[in-house]
Amino acid sequence: MRKWRKIAGPVLATVLAVSLAACGGGGKNGSNGTDTASNSSSNSNPASGDTGSASASESGKENITITFQNIYPDPTDPKYQMLRKIVGQYESDHPNIKIELDSLNTDQQKLKLKTQAASKEVPDITVVNPSAQMKPFVDAGLFAPLNEMVEKNGLKGTFQEGILDYYTFDGNLYALPDGNNIAIVYYNKQLFEKAGVKVPTTFEEMVEVVKQLKAKKIQPMAIGEKDTWTGSFLFMNVLLRTNGGPGFLKDVLGGKKTFEDPAFTEAVDAFQNLVQAGAFQEGATSFDYNAGENLFKTGKAAMYFMGSWATGGIETSSVNGNIGVFKFPTVSGKGNPDEFMLAPGSAFAVSKDSKHLQETLDFLNYYMLNYPKEAFAVKGAVGVAQKVDGDFKAAGYSDMAMEVLNLFKGVKGGDLAFDNTMNPGTAQIHLSSIQNLFVTKVPAADVAKEHQKAFEDNKE
Amino acid sequence: MNVLKVSKWTIAAFVLPALLLYACLVFVPIIVSLYSGLLDWNGIGTSKFVGLGNFTKLFFSDPVFWPSVRRTLVLALLSMGIQIPFALFVAILINRYIKRPNFLVSSYFLPVILSVVIIGQLWKTIYNPSAMGGMLNQILEGLQLQGWTRAWLTDPKVATYALYFVALWQYLGYHVLIQFTGIRNIPSEIYEAAKLDGAEGFKADYHITFPMIIPIFKISVVLAFIGSLQSFDLVMVMTAGGPAHATDVISTHMYHMSFLSLKYGYGSAIAAFLVVFCLLATLVINLMFNRIEKRYS
């Protein structure tokens, strides 16, 4: 008995050790639990397929789970329901296919995808941002080309012209966007009336309007500059004007221009004029995106520069009915107001290593074909990347939404946001450099030098 | 020594699981991140070995790194030099003058159990400009001190100090609790004996309380120091390192580099620096306290 115990002790302990160590190893590598969970569930597919094969001889199909990472975690967002509706429909049409949703908010999803990419465990369908932001993933060979899939069922024809270019690398299309937006200025008609100002047609007038609103103790503009891209987006629109047209960053990338070009320094000066006139709320750099937008949505600020995706949120706020929109004006007579800051939206990409590549592609094809129709039904069709059939007015879209849709019709090209054009290293320095302009006055030449140095340091 | 009457192998076998778990979760990641610190890697694609390249860049040509180290250190020093002595002072007062101290100590402790995100949002509203309902600025205006009002979190000159204050405020109760408990454990006979010898009040504290709670004090100091070095969440919630890196600390700089600039290797180099720094600091603090303890024992 005693001897038995003597042996059993260590043996038991070793078993414990091994089983625990196995847990430890798994936790270390996956670094987020759901990741390994989803992985093990997809690993179990063949197994469940095997057990199903007895019954599969009747249906002839194996059971399949497709992981669908998405950025609609908020049940109050109409797109949340819409996504589940399309998925539910597909699942009932294909009883052997299960779509597992991995819904995260934007920032979480970005981080998770980066962690997953590092260990090459990308979900079957994931979300990426256009151009420079998705390039590292494409370069790492993580995504499957969608060239053939997009031709099926005429899916390609539903997309707006040129939009897919932002997701195409070396002739291969790697992602399908769900949105396409432009940057516009929303303004509160009531507050404009109160201050007796008119919609500005030039940037100089805009600065003047800011001063007049300020004199009437009305907060001229709202911005959530803690998130840094917000200010950059506005700055880039000024640059789009002072450069007399799109393509400044492309010229820098191509070596035709430097950041010390007059177009850039002029943009910095103009932007600082706006800041120095007191356009933005005090402490703007500690307001995050939502807090900034809320100032406008609660009628505490007269103007709001943002992508047209904000339309839906403003429609459901208390200022609805009082809001108009205008194009970003010319800066010292330069630029064309019909050129916009373009924001091709986040897009769905398919993992190259997906265990069920064909089924995943088929599902995404179905999803994108149905997306415009369903988005239209939940009033989320302003700024969809595909052509939408239907009478917006009759469907009950607001006047503001109609105005925004009209602006879309007049778009004559434009530029992408800075971080969609430059690599992440340069982009981060740019973002904090612009954020700095909100709190300190900096000579334009210094800003230009900082940018040029960042660009050269981060060249690949 | 073999009190348990089991073989050494059994002991080893029972220690093994925890040891393996600890090694996997603590040492392996540290070593992996030390190694990643030697790579030029964006965290996604292929990596390139660059030796100490990241570190030379970090130490000699990163304009954000040293200021962020300085801010982290200032926070640690403030925490050790102001927060903990103040906590000790509060603990002594509570212990001496309050009959039923539990409620008071719990109240001091309350901010510690609140989520940092809540604390951050709370103080953000307090620091807001008065037009947005910022309490601090409104009070200052009410006291006719308009000249003192500031955009607390967005003026690069004061933003860091505004952050320091919140960090110190939040964990004050933690240290009060630790030291209060330490003081409670000092037998009252010692004080009574001292009273007979004519030592009362702060004199007794100087000769009795302080030497007796040095081990507890040490725990407080080490916790405060490490906590300050790793401060991340509060900064992320309140300013995210902005405006323009004016409030960046080591860990937020690391986050920006690894995940936003996609320089995973470079971020790992910062992480490695932080680990080594923490270890060294703990070592120094321990040595310091050993000397102090020797003097009093």
XYZ file of C-alpha atoms in Angstrom, chain A:
460
model
C 0.000 0.000 0.000
C 2.698 2.370 1.028
C 4.687 1.555 -2.019
C 1.732 2.064 -4.252
C 1.304 5.486 -2.831
C 4.919 6.276 -3.375
C 4.548 5.678 -7.064
C 1.061 7.075 -7.494
C 2.003 10.468 -6.085
C 4.562 11.439 -8.698
C 2.586 9.818 -11.485
C -0.537 11.754 -10.633
C 1.439 14.926 -10.324
C 3.046 14.388 -13.696
C -0.296 13.853 -15.329
C -1.485 17.067 -13.771
C 1.629 18.854 -14.908
C 1.312 17.699 -18.467
C -2.358 18.561 -18.760
C -1.809 21.992 -17.238
C 1.210 22.670 -19.359
C -0.838 21.882 -22.412
C -3.294 24.568 -21.351
C -0.477 26.978 -20.724
C 1.004 26.457 -24.146
C -2.312 27.038 -25.848
C -2.996 30.222 -23.935
C 0.380 31.595 -24.771
C 0.157 31.212 -28.475
C -3.413 32.158 -29.111
C -3.165 35.250 -26.908
C -6.901 35.675 -27.125
C -9.208 32.953 -26.012
C -11.869 33.225 -28.681
C -9.166 32.836 -31.244
C -8.199 29.367 -30.116
C -11.833 28.597 -29.523
C -12.824 29.440 -33.062
C -9.810 27.568 -34.273
C -10.672 24.440 -32.400
C -14.222 24.650 -33.622
C -13.026 24.784 -37.200
C -10.637 21.954 -36.409
C -13.540 19.921 -35.223
C -15.257 20.346 -38.555
C -13.676 17.391 -40.232
C -14.557 15.384 -37.143
C -18.165 16.468 -37.178
C -18.080 15.883 -40.905
C -16.948 12.350 -40.236
C -19.644 11.593 -37.742
C -22.039 13.230 -40.137
C -20.806 11.110 -43.000
C -23.145 8.318 -41.972
C -26.028 10.663 -42.478
C -24.101 12.516 -45.145
C -24.624 9.551 -47.430
C -28.202 10.774 -47.513
C -27.611 14.501 -47.922
C -24.244 14.050 -49.629
C -22.723 17.137 -47.975
C -20.380 17.608 -45.074
C -21.097 20.038 -42.290
C -19.132 23.239 -42.530
C -18.536 26.159 -40.204
C -17.417 29.474 -41.618
C -16.049 32.098 -39.238
C -17.241 35.571 -40.171
C -15.405 38.356 -38.398
C -17.315 41.620 -38.597
C -17.521 45.050 -37.027
C -21.214 45.232 -36.119
C -21.316 44.302 -32.427
C -23.926 46.895 -31.457
C -27.495 45.509 -31.368
C -28.956 49.024 -31.758
C -27.101 49.456 -35.050
C -29.466 48.579 -37.928
C -26.586 46.779 -39.639
C -26.420 44.345 -36.715
C -29.877 43.002 -37.522
C -29.297 43.206 -41.238
C -26.160 41.061 -41.032
C -27.985 38.424 -39.012
C -30.898 38.456 -41.423
C -28.724 37.703 -44.466
C -26.738 35.089 -42.551
C -29.907 33.434 -41.256
C -31.359 33.297 -44.756
C -28.193 31.699 -46.109
C -28.063 29.150 -43.324
C -31.621 28.044 -43.923
C -30.908 27.714 -47.664
C -27.761 25.688 -46.932
C -28.510 23.522 -43.891
C -25.006 22.033 -43.840
C -23.320 25.423 -43.473
C -23.043 27.282 -40.220
C -21.818 30.879 -40.163
C -20.105 31.679 -36.895
C -20.130 35.424 -36.232
C -17.216 37.058 -34.483
C -18.548 40.572 -33.889
C -16.094 43.117 -32.514
C -15.880 46.862 -32.455
C -13.524 48.458 -34.947
C -10.475 48.894 -32.734
C -10.774 45.455 -31.169
C -11.126 43.881 -34.577
C -8.012 45.658 -35.879
C -5.966 44.428 -32.931
C -7.359 40.913 -33.070
C -6.701 40.560 -36.763
C -3.111 41.709 -36.266
C -2.599 39.118 -33.545
C -4.223 36.444 -35.674
C -2.169 37.433 -38.688
C 1.030 37.119 -36.678
C 0.203 33.460 -36.042
C -1.332 32.946 -39.511
C -4.754 32.115 -38.103
C -6.906 34.549 -40.023
C -10.663 33.847 -39.799
C -12.405 32.686 -42.990
C -13.841 36.156 -43.555
C -12.349 39.228 -41.965
C -12.463 43.007 -42.256
C -9.681 45.224 -43.617
C -9.242 48.850 -44.611
C -8.331 49.975 -48.115
C -4.984 50.594 -49.807
C -1.958 51.145 -47.589
C -3.736 49.826 -44.506
C -4.381 46.380 -45.963
C -1.117 46.172 -47.897
C 0.926 44.516 -45.106
C -1.655 41.710 -44.943
C -1.657 41.274 -48.699
C 2.148 41.294 -48.819
C 2.166 38.564 -46.188
C 0.042 36.473 -48.543
C -2.838 35.996 -46.124
C -5.780 36.632 -48.435
C -7.315 34.734 -51.315
C -7.789 36.641 -54.590
C -11.445 37.317 -55.343
C -11.100 37.902 -59.094
C -13.165 34.886 -60.143
C -15.670 35.073 -57.338
C -16.596 38.676 -58.091
C -17.525 37.770 -61.655
C -20.084 35.218 -60.446
C -23.765 36.217 -60.405
C -22.793 39.643 -61.755
C -21.512 40.808 -58.379
C -18.817 42.981 -59.934
C -21.444 45.005 -61.796
C -23.151 46.023 -58.568
C -20.115 47.967 -57.354
C -19.600 51.626 -58.121
C -17.051 52.295 -60.780
C -13.431 52.418 -59.636
C -14.160 51.553 -56.037
C -12.614 48.090 -56.261
C -9.283 49.599 -57.329
C -8.547 50.490 -53.718
C -8.615 46.819 -52.823
C -6.680 45.569 -55.824
C -2.961 44.809 -55.711
C -0.975 43.670 -58.775
C -4.173 42.978 -60.648
C -5.660 40.843 -57.886
C -8.744 41.923 -55.977
C -8.472 40.988 -52.300
C -11.478 42.532 -50.552
C -15.027 43.729 -51.160
C -16.034 47.028 -49.530
C -19.343 47.575 -47.782
C -19.101 51.354 -47.836
C -17.933 54.285 -49.885
C -18.071 57.699 -48.309
C -17.043 61.268 -48.953
C -16.086 64.009 -46.529
C -18.596 66.811 -46.149
C -19.415 69.599 -43.742
C -22.640 69.232 -41.773
C -24.044 72.465 -40.389
C -26.797 73.365 -37.969
C -29.225 75.695 -39.778
C -30.741 77.035 -36.575
C -27.395 78.082 -35.128
C -26.358 79.612 -38.457
C -29.555 81.665 -38.480
C -29.042 82.753 -34.896
C -25.605 84.112 -35.720
C -26.814 85.529 -39.018
C -24.211 83.744 -41.116
C -24.465 82.043 -44.489
C -22.971 78.833 -45.799
C -19.365 79.712 -46.725
C -18.264 79.248 -50.316
C -14.565 79.756 -49.699
C -12.264 78.670 -46.901
C -11.622 82.330 -46.035
C -15.364 82.841 -45.597
C -15.432 79.756 -43.442
C -12.825 81.263 -41.104
C -14.935 84.441 -41.059
C -18.073 82.441 -40.203
C -16.138 80.813 -37.369
C -15.271 84.230 -35.955
C -18.862 85.456 -36.186
C -20.250 82.340 -34.514
C -17.600 82.723 -31.845
C -18.679 86.348 -31.287
C -22.250 85.116 -30.717
C -20.909 82.598 -28.167
C -21.758 79.670 -30.417
C -19.231 76.848 -30.667
C -18.285 76.985 -34.380
C -17.048 73.446 -35.032
C -16.864 70.131 -33.209
C -14.127 67.560 -33.592
C -13.042 64.423 -31.714
C -9.304 64.976 -32.020
C -8.221 62.464 -29.406
C -8.566 59.904 -32.189
C -6.127 61.960 -34.354
C -7.400 60.755 -37.755
C -10.281 63.229 -37.483
C -8.043 66.308 -37.678
C -5.902 64.682 -40.324
C -8.977 64.030 -42.473
C -9.854 67.742 -42.377
C -6.259 68.784 -42.971
C -6.017 66.498 -45.994
C -9.082 68.161 -47.463
C -7.359 71.546 -47.153
C -4.322 70.001 -48.852
C -6.533 68.599 -51.608
C -7.515 72.201 -52.346
C -4.151 73.941 -52.004
C -2.608 71.287 -54.238
C -5.157 72.264 -56.880
C -6.361 68.684 -57.130
C -5.783 65.149 -55.927
C -2.557 63.176 -55.890
C -0.223 65.113 -53.591
C 0.749 62.096 -51.498
C 1.115 59.942 -54.594
C 3.528 62.509 -56.005
C 5.485 62.388 -52.749
C 5.566 58.591 -52.898
C 6.638 58.762 -56.530
C 9.444 61.176 -55.671
C 7.944 64.013 -57.733
C 7.275 66.229 -54.731
C 8.376 66.536 -51.145
C 6.442 67.584 -48.087
C 8.296 70.888 -48.312
C 6.295 71.726 -51.420
C 4.414 75.060 -51.157
C 1.062 73.245 -51.505
C 1.761 71.473 -48.215
C 3.012 74.464 -46.224
C 0.125 76.538 -47.524
C -2.278 73.870 -46.292
C -0.624 73.911 -42.863
C -0.983 77.701 -42.687
C -4.632 77.623 -43.758
C -5.389 74.869 -41.272
C -3.716 76.830 -38.484
C -5.788 79.888 -39.423
C -8.889 77.852 -38.792
C -7.572 76.554 -35.464
C -6.349 79.965 -34.342
C -9.715 81.532 -35.194
C -11.071 79.314 -32.422
C -13.014 76.968 -34.656
C -12.751 73.923 -32.412
C -13.965 73.352 -28.896
C -11.561 73.893 -26.030
C -9.744 70.698 -25.091
C -10.514 69.138 -28.478
C -7.584 66.733 -28.241
C -9.130 64.966 -25.259
C -12.478 64.391 -27.038
C -12.778 61.015 -28.652
C -14.710 60.494 -31.866
C -18.079 59.913 -30.206
C -17.740 62.759 -27.712
C -16.836 65.148 -30.540
C -19.741 64.040 -32.691
C -22.115 64.294 -29.739
C -21.389 68.003 -29.414
C -22.807 68.444 -32.876
C -25.630 65.961 -32.436
C -26.850 67.742 -29.307
C -26.866 71.121 -31.030
C -23.872 72.482 -29.126
C -21.760 73.106 -32.219
C -22.638 74.716 -35.531
C -20.450 72.761 -37.968
C -19.062 69.264 -38.192
C -16.611 68.011 -40.776
C -16.938 64.271 -41.210
C -17.353 61.417 -43.629
C -20.869 60.906 -44.944
C -21.159 57.788 -42.763
C -22.156 60.152 -39.946
C -25.473 60.826 -41.706
C -27.316 57.924 -40.100
C -26.247 58.877 -36.585
C -27.215 62.524 -37.065
C -30.619 61.476 -38.426
C -31.433 59.665 -35.212
C -30.233 62.534 -32.997
C -32.142 65.479 -31.573
C -30.931 67.963 -34.207
C -32.477 65.984 -37.067
C -34.371 68.254 -39.443
C -32.132 71.215 -38.686
C -29.081 69.991 -40.492
C -27.780 70.847 -43.914
C -24.588 69.852 -45.657
C -22.095 71.664 -47.865
C -18.999 70.767 -49.851
C -15.636 71.680 -48.428
C -14.894 75.090 -50.017
C -11.920 76.276 -52.071
C -8.811 77.471 -50.231
C -7.414 80.823 -51.445
C -9.234 80.250 -54.702
C -7.585 76.906 -55.327
C -9.078 73.485 -55.810
C -12.420 72.203 -56.965
C -15.194 71.668 -54.408
C -16.410 68.694 -56.427
C -13.256 66.831 -55.485
C -13.762 65.157 -52.147
C -11.826 63.331 -49.524
C -12.837 59.795 -50.418
C -13.310 57.129 -47.845
C -13.738 53.743 -49.430
C -15.009 51.722 -46.521
C -13.857 48.728 -44.591
C -13.994 45.614 -46.708
C -14.392 41.863 -46.420
C -11.399 39.696 -47.233
C -11.173 35.917 -47.355
C -8.377 33.938 -45.742
C -6.223 32.068 -48.244
C -5.808 29.231 -45.762
C -9.524 28.847 -45.171
C -10.427 25.173 -44.792
C -13.544 25.709 -46.860
C -12.395 28.283 -49.336
C -15.012 27.563 -51.975
C -17.940 27.650 -49.554
C -16.613 30.833 -47.972
C -16.341 32.534 -51.347
C -19.865 31.423 -52.256
C -21.237 32.809 -49.030
C -19.475 36.158 -49.389
C -20.794 36.387 -52.936
C -24.322 35.856 -51.646
C -23.815 38.311 -48.791
C -22.554 41.129 -51.005
C -25.315 40.571 -53.579
C -27.964 40.984 -50.898
C -26.222 43.719 -48.957
C -27.430 46.832 -50.873
C -31.065 45.736 -50.831
C -31.073 44.960 -47.111
C -29.100 48.093 -46.231
C -31.622 50.162 -48.150
C -34.428 48.606 -46.159
C -32.911 49.580 -42.808
C -32.126 53.109 -44.051
C -28.418 52.405 -44.053
C -27.886 52.811 -47.784
C -26.269 56.275 -47.753
C -22.638 55.607 -48.569
C -22.919 51.994 -49.655
C -20.209 51.003 -52.139
C -22.688 49.314 -54.441
C -25.411 50.657 -56.675
C -28.701 50.770 -54.840
C -32.045 50.430 -56.592
C -34.974 52.105 -54.981
C -36.557 55.447 -54.321
C -34.828 56.911 -51.301
C -37.342 59.700 -50.876
C -40.285 57.329 -50.949
C -38.558 54.983 -48.522
C -38.553 57.752 -45.961
C -34.948 58.924 -46.074
C -34.576 62.413 -44.568
C -33.941 65.628 -46.513
C -30.402 65.676 -45.212
C -29.828 62.141 -46.476
C -31.176 63.230 -49.855
C -28.775 66.199 -49.890
C -25.882 63.881 -49.120
C -26.954 61.493 -51.875
C -27.021 64.425 -54.285
C -23.471 65.362 -53.371
C -22.431 61.809 -54.184
C -23.720 62.288 -57.717
C -21.388 65.235 -58.289
C -18.191 63.586 -57.088
C -15.315 64.186 -59.508
C -12.587 62.161 -57.820
C -10.400 63.123 -54.898
C -7.892 61.783 -52.398
C -7.792 59.052 -49.791
C -7.022 59.685 -46.135
C -3.359 59.945 -45.180
C -3.196 56.577 -43.450
C -4.737 54.894 -46.467
C -1.972 56.209 -48.673
C 1.201 56.233 -46.581
C 2.624 53.354 -44.559
C 1.630 53.104 -40.868
C 4.958 54.388 -39.552
C 4.765 57.655 -41.509
C 1.042 57.942 -40.859
C 1.442 57.855 -37.070
C 3.965 60.698 -37.093
C 1.702 62.688 -39.397
C -1.286 62.111 -37.120
C 0.458 63.336 -34.002
C 2.016 66.234 -35.904
C -1.434 67.432 -36.958
C -2.814 66.848 -33.464
C -0.070 69.098 -32.167
C -1.407 71.968 -34.324
C -4.534 71.954 -32.173
C -2.555 72.940 -29.087
C 0.471 74.840 -30.356
C 1.221 77.166 -33.219
C 4.030 75.667 -35.262
C 5.798 77.258 -38.255
C 4.579 75.495 -41.411
C 8.160 74.810 -42.473
C 8.754 72.783 -39.298
C 5.646 70.692 -39.875
C 6.810 70.058 -43.422
C 10.289 69.033 -42.248
C 8.861 66.679 -39.639
C 6.734 65.009 -42.309
C 9.586 64.724 -44.778
C 11.861 63.178 -42.158
C 9.163 60.699 -41.095
C 8.600 59.772 -44.717
C 12.290 59.163 -45.377
C 12.816 57.248 -42.115
C 9.964 54.901 -42.880
C 10.701 54.298 -46.541
C 10.928 50.626 -47.305
